[in-house]
DNA sequence: TTATTAATTGCACTTCTGTTGCATTGTTTA
DNA sequence: TAAACAATGCAACAGAAGTGCAATTAATAA
């Protein structure tokens, strides 16, 4: 049993060949992926399968969904330090306007926000846009 | 010339009957509206017209777009204090999980975020979700 | 005031993303 | 091994965003 299989198994996900491949692919990338990105990587596979695989990953808490404001939902593996199952995705995301990649800044948590009287926060989503480290190097 | 006509005119928008109506409608509401919301209010009008009108408002800087994470783009009039033309929408938005409305917290600016080395911020989007003041009153 | 020009609106249609239903295949377990 | 269940493939749908083009309306110049 490989490490990935163990990971999937311990999260209640049956480690099928497809799922292991998808997990592996997402782990290789260090940025958040859209469904279409995964599609491009697995041209032989069905879109629905990829879709449902990612949704399963999400439900089981090993992937979280990111809305980076591009209009396309992105997904990223929950790295150590990502507690999205517990306190709902409170790290922030960075979207690069140059290379168009979205990455998780797992270490950077959303600061506390003072809301007006009567408002109660349950969740928050912060996306910072700009130029990422790779792009600013040039 | 009414106040709305003057407002449109001074922003380089020809104040047609349709546009005045749409502006008036958006001004009445104190929450951000989706295209479908506006559609419901103007059943006789064409969707495209409403769409392009709002886009025109946005281009001319009297409306800003909000991605509240519901998957549907919302739009709100720029109130005094909204400088979205200048520094890109740096106030935050609140989405109520109960009544499903999204409102601009124009007074509440997004706090400064320290990014890792090499990252440069140009824009930011913060959506807080929870229960709004109206809903929490019950 | 009319003719010309430009902007706005209405209609039809397309694209993209996300999603579901159902039959089929594969996997587990009694 | 057979029954039960989960995963996959295929087809199709839904909703929102967006475009092209013709028709209409408004602005401007003659």
XYZ file of C-alpha atoms (C1' of nucleotides) in Angstrom:
336
model
C 0.000 0.000 0.000
C 1.509 3.289 -1.066
C 1.350 6.464 0.933
C -1.377 7.888 -1.264
C -3.462 4.768 -0.916
C -3.096 5.005 2.815
C -4.054 8.661 2.741
C -7.193 7.983 0.748
C -8.094 4.934 2.754
C -7.702 6.661 6.087
C -10.136 9.301 4.882
C -12.745 6.805 3.841
C -12.050 7.013 0.122
C -11.706 3.819 -1.844
C -8.299 4.083 -3.490
C -9.145 3.269 -7.085
C -6.593 3.669 -9.852
C -8.276 6.810 -11.127
C -8.380 8.428 -7.728
C -4.770 7.689 -7.022
C -3.776 9.262 -10.330
C -5.845 12.344 -9.699
C -4.521 12.713 -6.201
C -0.997 12.317 -7.453
C -1.563 14.953 -10.102
C -2.989 17.436 -7.643
C -0.140 16.798 -5.267
C 2.433 17.510 -7.972
C 0.955 20.896 -8.740
C 1.565 23.558 -6.183
C -1.374 25.647 -7.267
C -5.117 25.293 -7.165
C -6.668 23.532 -10.146
C -9.877 23.974 -12.028
C -11.824 20.992 -13.255
C -10.730 21.840 -16.784
C -7.086 21.721 -15.729
C -7.536 18.192 -14.480
C -9.449 17.367 -17.632
C -6.509 18.485 -19.742
C -4.254 16.212 -17.783
C -6.520 13.206 -18.161
C -7.888 13.468 -21.650
C -8.841 9.830 -21.678
C -10.972 10.116 -18.574
C -14.544 11.291 -18.311
C -15.227 14.781 -17.080
C -17.902 13.460 -14.763
C -15.517 11.029 -13.152
C -12.988 13.750 -12.510
C -15.718 16.006 -11.218
C -17.084 13.410 -8.853
C -13.657 12.333 -7.732
C -12.781 15.861 -6.724
C -16.154 16.281 -5.046
C -15.515 13.106 -3.107
C -12.098 14.392 -2.077
C -13.770 17.580 -0.958
C -16.474 15.833 1.047
C -13.918 13.662 2.749
C -11.890 16.720 3.653
C -8.683 16.189 1.733
C -9.405 18.889 -0.850
C -10.909 22.328 -0.454
C -12.721 24.464 -2.955
C -11.488 27.938 -3.768
C -13.398 30.746 -5.337
C -10.674 33.033 -6.591
C -12.994 35.407 -8.385
C -12.144 34.207 -11.875
C -15.567 32.638 -12.174
C -14.132 29.147 -12.229
C -14.001 27.042 -9.106
C -10.576 25.823 -8.143
C -9.549 22.940 -5.932
C -6.447 22.297 -3.900
C -5.251 19.518 -1.659
C -5.428 20.353 1.994
C -1.866 20.571 3.138
C -0.777 20.162 6.724
C -1.928 23.352 8.361
C -5.096 23.526 6.344
C -7.915 23.003 8.763
C -10.741 23.561 6.384
C -12.761 20.721 7.882
C -12.625 22.353 11.265
C -12.837 26.085 10.869
C -13.813 26.450 7.258
C -10.982 27.503 5.067
C -9.583 30.406 6.968
C -6.302 30.670 5.168
C -6.120 33.067 2.293
C -5.550 32.581 -1.409
C -3.461 34.472 -3.874
C -4.342 34.830 -7.514
C -1.603 35.917 -9.879
C -2.803 38.328 -12.533
C 0.185 37.453 -14.649
C 0.353 33.648 -14.801
C -3.258 33.258 -13.722
C -2.422 30.689 -11.086
C -4.099 30.553 -7.724
C -2.184 29.305 -4.739
C -2.971 28.632 -1.113
C -1.117 30.716 1.409
C -1.734 28.144 4.075
C 0.340 29.949 6.656
C -1.521 33.217 6.195
C -4.777 33.272 8.066
C -7.516 35.791 7.478
C -7.272 38.486 10.128
C -10.126 39.055 12.506
C -12.738 41.424 11.131
C -14.881 43.690 13.250
C -18.381 43.614 11.886
C -21.183 46.088 12.552
C -23.665 45.428 15.367
C -25.908 42.459 14.666
C -23.683 40.742 12.134
C -22.285 37.325 12.963
C -19.446 35.817 10.970
C -19.402 32.098 10.270
C -16.971 31.919 7.405
C -14.738 34.154 5.352
C -13.030 34.122 2.016
C -10.106 36.343 1.182
C -8.435 36.387 -2.200
C -5.531 38.710 -2.805
C -4.674 39.415 -6.417
C -1.426 40.642 -7.806
C 1.890 39.278 -9.002
C 3.220 36.049 -7.570
C 6.813 35.328 -6.603
C 7.617 33.416 -9.789
C 6.318 36.181 -12.028
C 7.869 39.056 -10.105
C 11.289 37.427 -10.457
C 11.524 38.620 -14.050
C -32.758 67.025 -15.366
C -33.197 64.826 -12.332
C -30.461 63.900 -9.919
C -30.097 60.447 -11.464
C -29.816 61.881 -14.955
C -27.137 64.233 -13.739
C -25.322 61.347 -12.059
C -25.350 59.262 -15.216
C -24.472 62.163 -17.413
C -21.534 63.261 -15.309
C -20.139 59.762 -15.595
C -20.394 59.690 -19.348
C -23.507 57.516 -19.491
C -26.349 58.569 -21.726
C -29.365 58.773 -19.435
C -31.919 56.723 -21.340
C -35.261 55.794 -19.826
C -34.137 52.211 -19.283
C -30.927 53.203 -17.583
C -32.651 55.630 -15.274
C -35.094 52.934 -14.230
C -32.360 50.421 -13.592
C -30.304 52.916 -11.648
C -33.334 53.852 -9.577
C -34.042 50.214 -8.864
C -30.497 49.508 -7.775
C -30.490 52.585 -5.593
C -33.673 51.478 -3.830
C -32.192 48.145 -2.850
C -29.623 48.202 -0.132
C -28.045 44.946 -1.154
C -26.064 43.710 -4.109
C -28.111 42.396 -7.013
C -27.598 39.598 -9.464
C -28.565 40.010 -13.078
C -31.489 37.683 -12.478
C -32.740 39.931 -9.687
C -32.847 42.873 -12.043
C -34.486 40.664 -14.649
C -37.266 39.794 -12.232
C -37.872 43.468 -11.639
C -38.016 44.296 -15.347
C -39.800 41.384 -16.917
C -40.654 43.409 -19.969
C -37.061 44.277 -20.720
C -34.495 42.153 -22.480
C -31.889 40.373 -20.448
C -29.165 41.567 -22.762
C -30.139 45.160 -22.254
C -30.042 44.792 -18.499
C -26.755 42.954 -18.763
C -25.149 45.574 -20.931
C -26.575 48.414 -18.899
C -25.021 47.067 -15.736
C -21.756 46.449 -17.563
C -21.813 50.043 -18.758
C -22.435 51.245 -15.213
C -19.506 49.137 -14.117
C -17.171 50.443 -16.805
C -18.080 53.990 -15.981
C -17.396 53.373 -12.323
C -20.788 53.849 -10.739
C -21.337 50.159 -10.057
C -18.956 47.512 -8.830
C -19.054 43.800 -9.292
C -19.055 41.472 -6.321
C -18.171 37.840 -6.257
C -19.735 36.643 -3.043
C -18.941 33.011 -3.597
C -22.473 31.963 -4.484
C -21.410 31.447 -8.073
C -23.551 34.302 -9.293
C -22.047 37.702 -9.880
C -23.628 40.517 -7.953
C -23.580 44.239 -8.593
C -23.997 47.198 -6.314
C -23.996 50.937 -6.789
C -20.859 52.612 -5.608
C -21.877 54.638 -2.628
C -19.985 57.617 -1.335
C -16.917 56.070 0.272
C -16.613 53.403 -2.378
C -13.460 54.182 -4.287
C -13.475 51.165 -6.498
C -12.312 53.188 -9.500
C -9.246 54.307 -7.624
C -8.071 51.474 -5.417
C -10.196 48.621 -6.637
C -12.963 47.696 -4.310
C -11.186 47.499 -1.020
C -14.222 47.476 1.173
C -15.534 44.109 2.218
C -18.770 42.323 1.515
C -21.036 40.330 3.740
C -23.132 37.450 2.542
C -25.977 36.318 4.760
C -26.381 32.564 4.853
C -29.928 32.995 6.045
C -31.568 35.526 3.725
C -28.966 35.041 1.022
C -28.437 38.756 0.535
C -25.056 40.294 -0.062
C -24.356 43.753 1.189
C -21.462 46.175 0.947
C -19.827 47.118 4.185
C -18.478 50.267 2.638
C -17.018 51.536 5.880
C -15.091 48.332 6.536
C -11.877 48.200 4.594
C -9.847 45.068 4.065
C -6.960 45.070 6.529
C -3.417 45.109 5.261
C -2.077 41.634 4.530
C 1.555 40.692 4.833
C 2.427 38.516 1.893
C 5.424 36.234 1.501
C 8.583 37.524 -0.157
C 8.112 38.185 -3.857
C 4.358 38.563 -3.822
C 2.863 41.903 -4.760
C -0.759 42.713 -4.018
C -2.766 44.741 -6.476
C -6.263 43.952 -5.391
C -8.117 42.021 -2.752
C -11.540 40.571 -2.245
C -12.917 39.677 1.142
C -16.322 38.137 1.642
C -17.484 37.350 5.142
C -20.376 34.941 5.459
C -22.716 34.540 8.368
C -25.949 36.015 9.664
C -26.827 39.608 8.885
C -28.326 42.124 11.279
C -31.863 41.713 9.981
C -31.777 37.945 10.311
C -30.082 37.864 13.685
C -32.824 40.079 15.104
C -35.233 37.143 15.225
C -35.817 70.520 -39.757
C -33.832 66.956 -42.030
C -29.954 63.883 -42.991
C -26.159 61.578 -41.145
C -23.867 59.310 -37.642
C -23.344 56.974 -33.467
C -25.161 54.710 -29.438
C -28.646 51.680 -27.499
C -31.799 47.936 -27.494
C -33.965 43.395 -28.853
C -33.498 38.807 -30.576
C -31.176 34.632 -31.433
C -27.730 31.971 -30.447
C -23.275 30.164 -28.446
C -20.057 28.832 -24.892
C -18.608 27.381 -20.535
C -19.116 25.395 -16.053
C -21.368 22.749 -13.015
C -24.557 19.106 -12.245
C -27.705 14.936 -12.433
C -29.840 10.318 -14.058
C -29.068 6.016 -15.487
C -26.945 2.038 -17.289
C -22.614 -0.468 -16.947
C -18.592 -1.971 -14.961
C -15.788 -3.042 -11.093
C -15.101 -4.176 -6.180
C -16.309 -5.886 -1.706
C -18.370 -9.141 1.462
C -21.648 -12.465 3.252
C -19.903 -17.457 -6.103
C -23.858 -14.353 -5.671
C -25.731 -10.378 -3.837
C -24.910 -5.686 -2.607
C -22.720 -1.671 -3.163
C -19.534 1.776 -5.068
C -17.285 3.795 -9.067
C -17.293 4.983 -13.826
C -18.925 6.293 -18.560
C -22.325 8.350 -21.353
C -25.849 11.515 -22.340
C -28.105 15.232 -21.362
C -29.601 19.467 -18.785
C -29.423 24.029 -16.320
C -27.835 28.502 -15.506
C -25.019 32.329 -16.236
C -22.170 34.931 -19.112
C -21.283 36.639 -23.330
C -21.460 37.826 -28.714
C -23.164 39.137 -33.489
C -26.274 41.493 -35.925
C -30.343 43.878 -37.223
C -33.557 47.384 -35.717
C -34.452 51.239 -33.228
C -33.529 55.425 -30.848
C -30.992 59.473 -29.721
C -27.462 63.046 -30.809
C -25.206 66.006 -34.113
C -24.191 68.433 -38.259
C -25.732 70.474 -42.370
